[in-house]
Short mmCIF file of C-alpha atoms in Angstrom, two decimals:
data_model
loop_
_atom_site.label_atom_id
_atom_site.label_comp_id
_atom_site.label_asym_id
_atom_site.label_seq_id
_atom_site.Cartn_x
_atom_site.Cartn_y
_atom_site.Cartn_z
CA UNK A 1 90.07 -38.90 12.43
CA UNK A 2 91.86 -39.09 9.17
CA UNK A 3 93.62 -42.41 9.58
CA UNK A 4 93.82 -45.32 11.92
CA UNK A 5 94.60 -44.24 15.59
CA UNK A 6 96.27 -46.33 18.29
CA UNK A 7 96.96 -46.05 21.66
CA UNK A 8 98.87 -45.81 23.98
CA UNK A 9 101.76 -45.35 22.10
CA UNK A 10 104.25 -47.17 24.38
CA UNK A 11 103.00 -49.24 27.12
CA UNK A 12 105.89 -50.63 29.65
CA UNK A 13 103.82 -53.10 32.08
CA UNK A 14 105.24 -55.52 34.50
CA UNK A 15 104.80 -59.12 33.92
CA UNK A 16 101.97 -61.23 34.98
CA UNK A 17 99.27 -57.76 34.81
CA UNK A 18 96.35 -57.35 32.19
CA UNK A 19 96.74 -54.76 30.07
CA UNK A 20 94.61 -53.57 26.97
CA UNK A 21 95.16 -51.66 23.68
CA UNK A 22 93.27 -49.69 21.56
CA UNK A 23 92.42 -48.97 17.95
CA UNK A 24 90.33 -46.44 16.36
CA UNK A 25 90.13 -47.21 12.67
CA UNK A 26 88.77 -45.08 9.58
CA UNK A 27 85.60 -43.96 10.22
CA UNK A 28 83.67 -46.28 7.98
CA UNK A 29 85.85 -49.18 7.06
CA UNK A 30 84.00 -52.28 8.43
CA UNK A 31 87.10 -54.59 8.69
CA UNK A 32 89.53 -54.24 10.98
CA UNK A 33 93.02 -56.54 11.68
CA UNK A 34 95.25 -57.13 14.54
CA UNK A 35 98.84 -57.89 14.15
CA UNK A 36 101.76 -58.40 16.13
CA UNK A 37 105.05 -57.49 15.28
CA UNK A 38 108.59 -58.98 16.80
CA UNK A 39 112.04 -58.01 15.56
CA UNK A 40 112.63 -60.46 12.68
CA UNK A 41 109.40 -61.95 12.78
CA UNK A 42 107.51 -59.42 10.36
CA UNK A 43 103.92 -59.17 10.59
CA UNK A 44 101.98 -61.99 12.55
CA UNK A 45 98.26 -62.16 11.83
CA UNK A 46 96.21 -61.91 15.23
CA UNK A 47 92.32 -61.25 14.74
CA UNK A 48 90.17 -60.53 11.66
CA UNK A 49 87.33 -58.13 12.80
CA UNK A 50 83.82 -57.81 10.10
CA UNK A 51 81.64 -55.30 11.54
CA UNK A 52 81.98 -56.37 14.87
CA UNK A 53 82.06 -59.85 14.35
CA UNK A 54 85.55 -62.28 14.57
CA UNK A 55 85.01 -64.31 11.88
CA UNK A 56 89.37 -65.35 11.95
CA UNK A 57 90.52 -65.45 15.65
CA UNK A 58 93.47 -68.06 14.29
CA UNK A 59 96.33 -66.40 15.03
CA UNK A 60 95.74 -65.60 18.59
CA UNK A 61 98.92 -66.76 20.01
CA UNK A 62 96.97 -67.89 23.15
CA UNK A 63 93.89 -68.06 25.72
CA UNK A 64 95.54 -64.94 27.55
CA UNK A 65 94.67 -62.61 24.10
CA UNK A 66 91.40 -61.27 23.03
CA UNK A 67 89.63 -58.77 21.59
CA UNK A 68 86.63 -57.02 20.85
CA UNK A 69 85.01 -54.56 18.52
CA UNK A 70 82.15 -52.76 19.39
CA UNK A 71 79.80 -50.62 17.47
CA UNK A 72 82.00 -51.98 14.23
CA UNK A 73 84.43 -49.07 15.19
CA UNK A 74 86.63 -49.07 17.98
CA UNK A 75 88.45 -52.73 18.80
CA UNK A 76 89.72 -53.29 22.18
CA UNK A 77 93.27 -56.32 22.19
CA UNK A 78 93.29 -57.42 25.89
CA UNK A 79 96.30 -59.53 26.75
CA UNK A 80 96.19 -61.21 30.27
CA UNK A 81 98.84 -62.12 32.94
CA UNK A 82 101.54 -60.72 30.40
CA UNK A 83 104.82 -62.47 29.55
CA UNK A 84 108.09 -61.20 28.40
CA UNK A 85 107.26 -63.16 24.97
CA UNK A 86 104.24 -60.57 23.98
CA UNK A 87 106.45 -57.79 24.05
CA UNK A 88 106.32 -56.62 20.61
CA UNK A 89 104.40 -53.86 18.51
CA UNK A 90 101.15 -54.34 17.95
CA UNK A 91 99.44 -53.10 14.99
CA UNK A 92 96.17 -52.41 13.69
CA UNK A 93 94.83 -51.99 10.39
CA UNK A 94 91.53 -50.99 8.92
CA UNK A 95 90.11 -51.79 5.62
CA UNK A 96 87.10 -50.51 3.29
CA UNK A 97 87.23 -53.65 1.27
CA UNK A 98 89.54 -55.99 3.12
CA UNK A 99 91.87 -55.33 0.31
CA UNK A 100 94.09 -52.12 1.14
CA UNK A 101 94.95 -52.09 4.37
CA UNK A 102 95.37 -48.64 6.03
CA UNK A 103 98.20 -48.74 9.47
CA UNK A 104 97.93 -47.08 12.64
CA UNK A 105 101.37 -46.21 14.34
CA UNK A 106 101.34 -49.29 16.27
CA UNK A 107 101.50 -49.87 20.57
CA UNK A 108 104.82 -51.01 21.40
CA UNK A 109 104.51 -53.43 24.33
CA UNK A 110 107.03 -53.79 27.11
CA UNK A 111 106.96 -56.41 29.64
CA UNK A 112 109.47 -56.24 32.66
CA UNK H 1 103.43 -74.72 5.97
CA UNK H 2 102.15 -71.50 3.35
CA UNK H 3 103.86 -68.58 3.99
CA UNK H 4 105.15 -65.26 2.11
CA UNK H 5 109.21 -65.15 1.90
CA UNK H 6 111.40 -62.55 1.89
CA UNK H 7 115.05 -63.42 1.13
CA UNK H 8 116.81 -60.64 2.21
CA UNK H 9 116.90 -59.41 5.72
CA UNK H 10 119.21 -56.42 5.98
CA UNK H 11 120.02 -55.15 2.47
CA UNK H 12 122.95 -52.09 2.82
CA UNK H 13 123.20 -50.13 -0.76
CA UNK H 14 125.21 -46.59 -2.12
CA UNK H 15 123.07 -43.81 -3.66
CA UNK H 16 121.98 -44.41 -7.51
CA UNK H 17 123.07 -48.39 -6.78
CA UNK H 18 120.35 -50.71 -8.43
CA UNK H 19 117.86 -52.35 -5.89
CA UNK H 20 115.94 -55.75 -6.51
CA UNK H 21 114.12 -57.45 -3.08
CA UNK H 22 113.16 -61.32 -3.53
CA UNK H 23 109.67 -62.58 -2.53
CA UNK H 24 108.29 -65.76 -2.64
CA UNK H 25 104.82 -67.38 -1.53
CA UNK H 26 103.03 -70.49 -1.22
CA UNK H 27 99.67 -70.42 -1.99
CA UNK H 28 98.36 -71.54 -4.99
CA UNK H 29 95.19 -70.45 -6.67
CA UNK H 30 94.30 -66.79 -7.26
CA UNK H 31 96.13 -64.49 -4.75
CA UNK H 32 96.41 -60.38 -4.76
CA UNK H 33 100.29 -59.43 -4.42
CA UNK H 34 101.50 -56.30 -2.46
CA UNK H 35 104.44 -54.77 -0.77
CA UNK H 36 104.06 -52.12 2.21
CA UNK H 37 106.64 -50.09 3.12
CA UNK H 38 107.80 -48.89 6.20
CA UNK H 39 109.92 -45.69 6.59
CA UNK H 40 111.24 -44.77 9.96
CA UNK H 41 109.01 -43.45 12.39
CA UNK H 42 106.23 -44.02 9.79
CA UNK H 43 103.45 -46.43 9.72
CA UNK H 44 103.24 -48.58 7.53
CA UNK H 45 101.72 -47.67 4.03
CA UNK H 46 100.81 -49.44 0.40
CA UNK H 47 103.69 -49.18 -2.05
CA UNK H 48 102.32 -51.12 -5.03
CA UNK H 49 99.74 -53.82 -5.89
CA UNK H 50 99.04 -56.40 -8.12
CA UNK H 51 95.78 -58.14 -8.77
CA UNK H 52 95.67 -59.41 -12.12
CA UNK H 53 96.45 -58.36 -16.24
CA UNK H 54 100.30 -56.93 -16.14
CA UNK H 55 102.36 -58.61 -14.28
CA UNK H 56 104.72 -56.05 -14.02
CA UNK H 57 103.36 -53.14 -11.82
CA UNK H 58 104.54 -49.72 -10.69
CA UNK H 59 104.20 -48.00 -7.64
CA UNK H 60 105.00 -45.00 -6.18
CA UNK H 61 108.73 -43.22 -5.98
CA UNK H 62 109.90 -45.18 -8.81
CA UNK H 63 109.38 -48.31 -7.35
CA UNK H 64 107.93 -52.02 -9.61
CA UNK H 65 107.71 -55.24 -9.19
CA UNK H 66 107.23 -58.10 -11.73
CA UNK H 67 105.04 -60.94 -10.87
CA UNK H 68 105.72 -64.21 -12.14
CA UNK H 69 103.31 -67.05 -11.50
CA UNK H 70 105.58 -69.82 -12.74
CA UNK H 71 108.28 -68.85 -9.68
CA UNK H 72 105.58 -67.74 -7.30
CA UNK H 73 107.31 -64.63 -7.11
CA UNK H 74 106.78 -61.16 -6.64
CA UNK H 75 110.18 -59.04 -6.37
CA UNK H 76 110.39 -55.69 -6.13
CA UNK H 77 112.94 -53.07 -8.01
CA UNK H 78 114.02 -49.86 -8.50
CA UNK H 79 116.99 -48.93 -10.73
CA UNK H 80 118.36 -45.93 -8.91
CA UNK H 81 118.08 -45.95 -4.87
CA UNK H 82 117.90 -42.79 -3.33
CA UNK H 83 118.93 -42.66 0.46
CA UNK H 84 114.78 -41.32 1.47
CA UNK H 85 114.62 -44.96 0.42
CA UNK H 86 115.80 -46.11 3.45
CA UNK H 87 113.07 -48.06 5.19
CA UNK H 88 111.53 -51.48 5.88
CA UNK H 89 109.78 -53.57 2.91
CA UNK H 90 106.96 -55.80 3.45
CA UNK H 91 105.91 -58.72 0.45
CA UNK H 92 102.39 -59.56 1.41
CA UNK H 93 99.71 -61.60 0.13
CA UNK H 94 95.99 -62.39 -0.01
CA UNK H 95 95.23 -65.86 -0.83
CA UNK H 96 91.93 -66.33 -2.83
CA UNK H 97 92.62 -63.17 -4.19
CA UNK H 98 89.05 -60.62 -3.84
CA UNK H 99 87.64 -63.49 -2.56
CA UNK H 100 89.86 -63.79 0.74
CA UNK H 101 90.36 -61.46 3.70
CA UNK H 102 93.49 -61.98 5.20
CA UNK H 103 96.98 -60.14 3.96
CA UNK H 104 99.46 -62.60 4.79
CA UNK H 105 102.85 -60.46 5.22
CA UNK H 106 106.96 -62.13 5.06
CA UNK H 107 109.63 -61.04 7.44
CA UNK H 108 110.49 -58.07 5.91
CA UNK H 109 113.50 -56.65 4.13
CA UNK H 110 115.54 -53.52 6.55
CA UNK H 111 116.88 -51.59 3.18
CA UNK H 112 119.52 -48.63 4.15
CA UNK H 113 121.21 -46.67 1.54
CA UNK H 114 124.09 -44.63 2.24
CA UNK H 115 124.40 -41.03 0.79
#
């Protein structure tokens, strides 16, 4: 597609289950970022994606959040045994030369 | 710790009212300066950029910002708000400039401008 596709749009989960998000960046970039953001918080850096190598996993918040990238296209953010903290939007961005980075709409999480 | 600041949270401003949003990082070294804007029910895009020669830049809808190194500051401006201006601002950085990969962003300024 033209730009940088997310989904689902709105996930509502229940706390404690596994649930996984998806991005679908510009066909070509090779970089590809995952960020989280809270109201108030702005934008917190997640995962740095090269190809389909990690080479900046710092800001997962913790062991229960990973991600993948496969075929240096689509990236996969699993989050395990949610908690009410990771509710939030998530965002993912794609990037031709890790310079401009080009949105997708965002998943906006929900844990009951 | 090095971060990117925004000063203002919520920022409330009349039509044709002057509009200046403070940013402030912490890196030193070369870095590449942006802000992203967010309108409502948008994503978020690129509003203007800075990576080196002028430091004062201009973007899109009217928008600059002026970068001085001295203050580690990049604020943005616009002389005459219009309400479509209404949206979220992001300051961001890259540290290391070309040579680094990840866009540090601050809190972000909520701007809404009243008709």
């Amino acid at each position: 597609g033209a730009g940088v596709s997310q989904s689902p749009s709105n996930k509502v989960t229940e706390k404690g289950k596994d649930v996984e998000l998806r991005c679908d960046p510009i066909s070509g970039h090779t970089a590809l970022y995952w960020y989280r953001q809270s109201l108030g918080q702005g934008l917190e850096f997640l995962i740095y994606f090269q190809g389909n190598s990690a080479p900046d996993k710092s800001g997962l918040p913790s062991d229960r959040f990973s991600a993948e990238r496969t075929g240096g296209s689509v990236s996969t953010l699993t989050i395990q045994r949610t908690q009410q903290e990771d509710s939030a939007v998530y965002l993912c961005a794609s990037s031709l030369n890790r310079v401009f980075l080009f949105f997708g709409q965002g998943t906006r999480l929900t844990v009951v | 710790a090095q971060s990117v600041s925004q000063h203002n949270h919520h920022v409330i401003l009349s039509e044709a009212a002057s509009l200046e949003l403070g940013c402030n990082y912490s890196y030193g070294g070369t870095v590449n300066l942006f802000w992203y804007v967010q309108y409502p029910g948008q994503h978020l895009q690129l509003l203007l950029k800075y990576f080196s020669g002028d430091p004062l830049v201009k973007g899109i809808k009217g928008f600059e910002a002026e970068f001085i190194k001295s203050k580690f500051s990049f604020n943005l401006r616009k002389p005459s708000v219009q309400w479509s201006d209404t949206a979220e601002y992001f300051c961001a950085v890259i540290p290391g400039g070309t040579g680094g990969f990840k866009t540090i962003f601050g809190a972000g300024t909520r701007l809404f401008v009243k008709a």
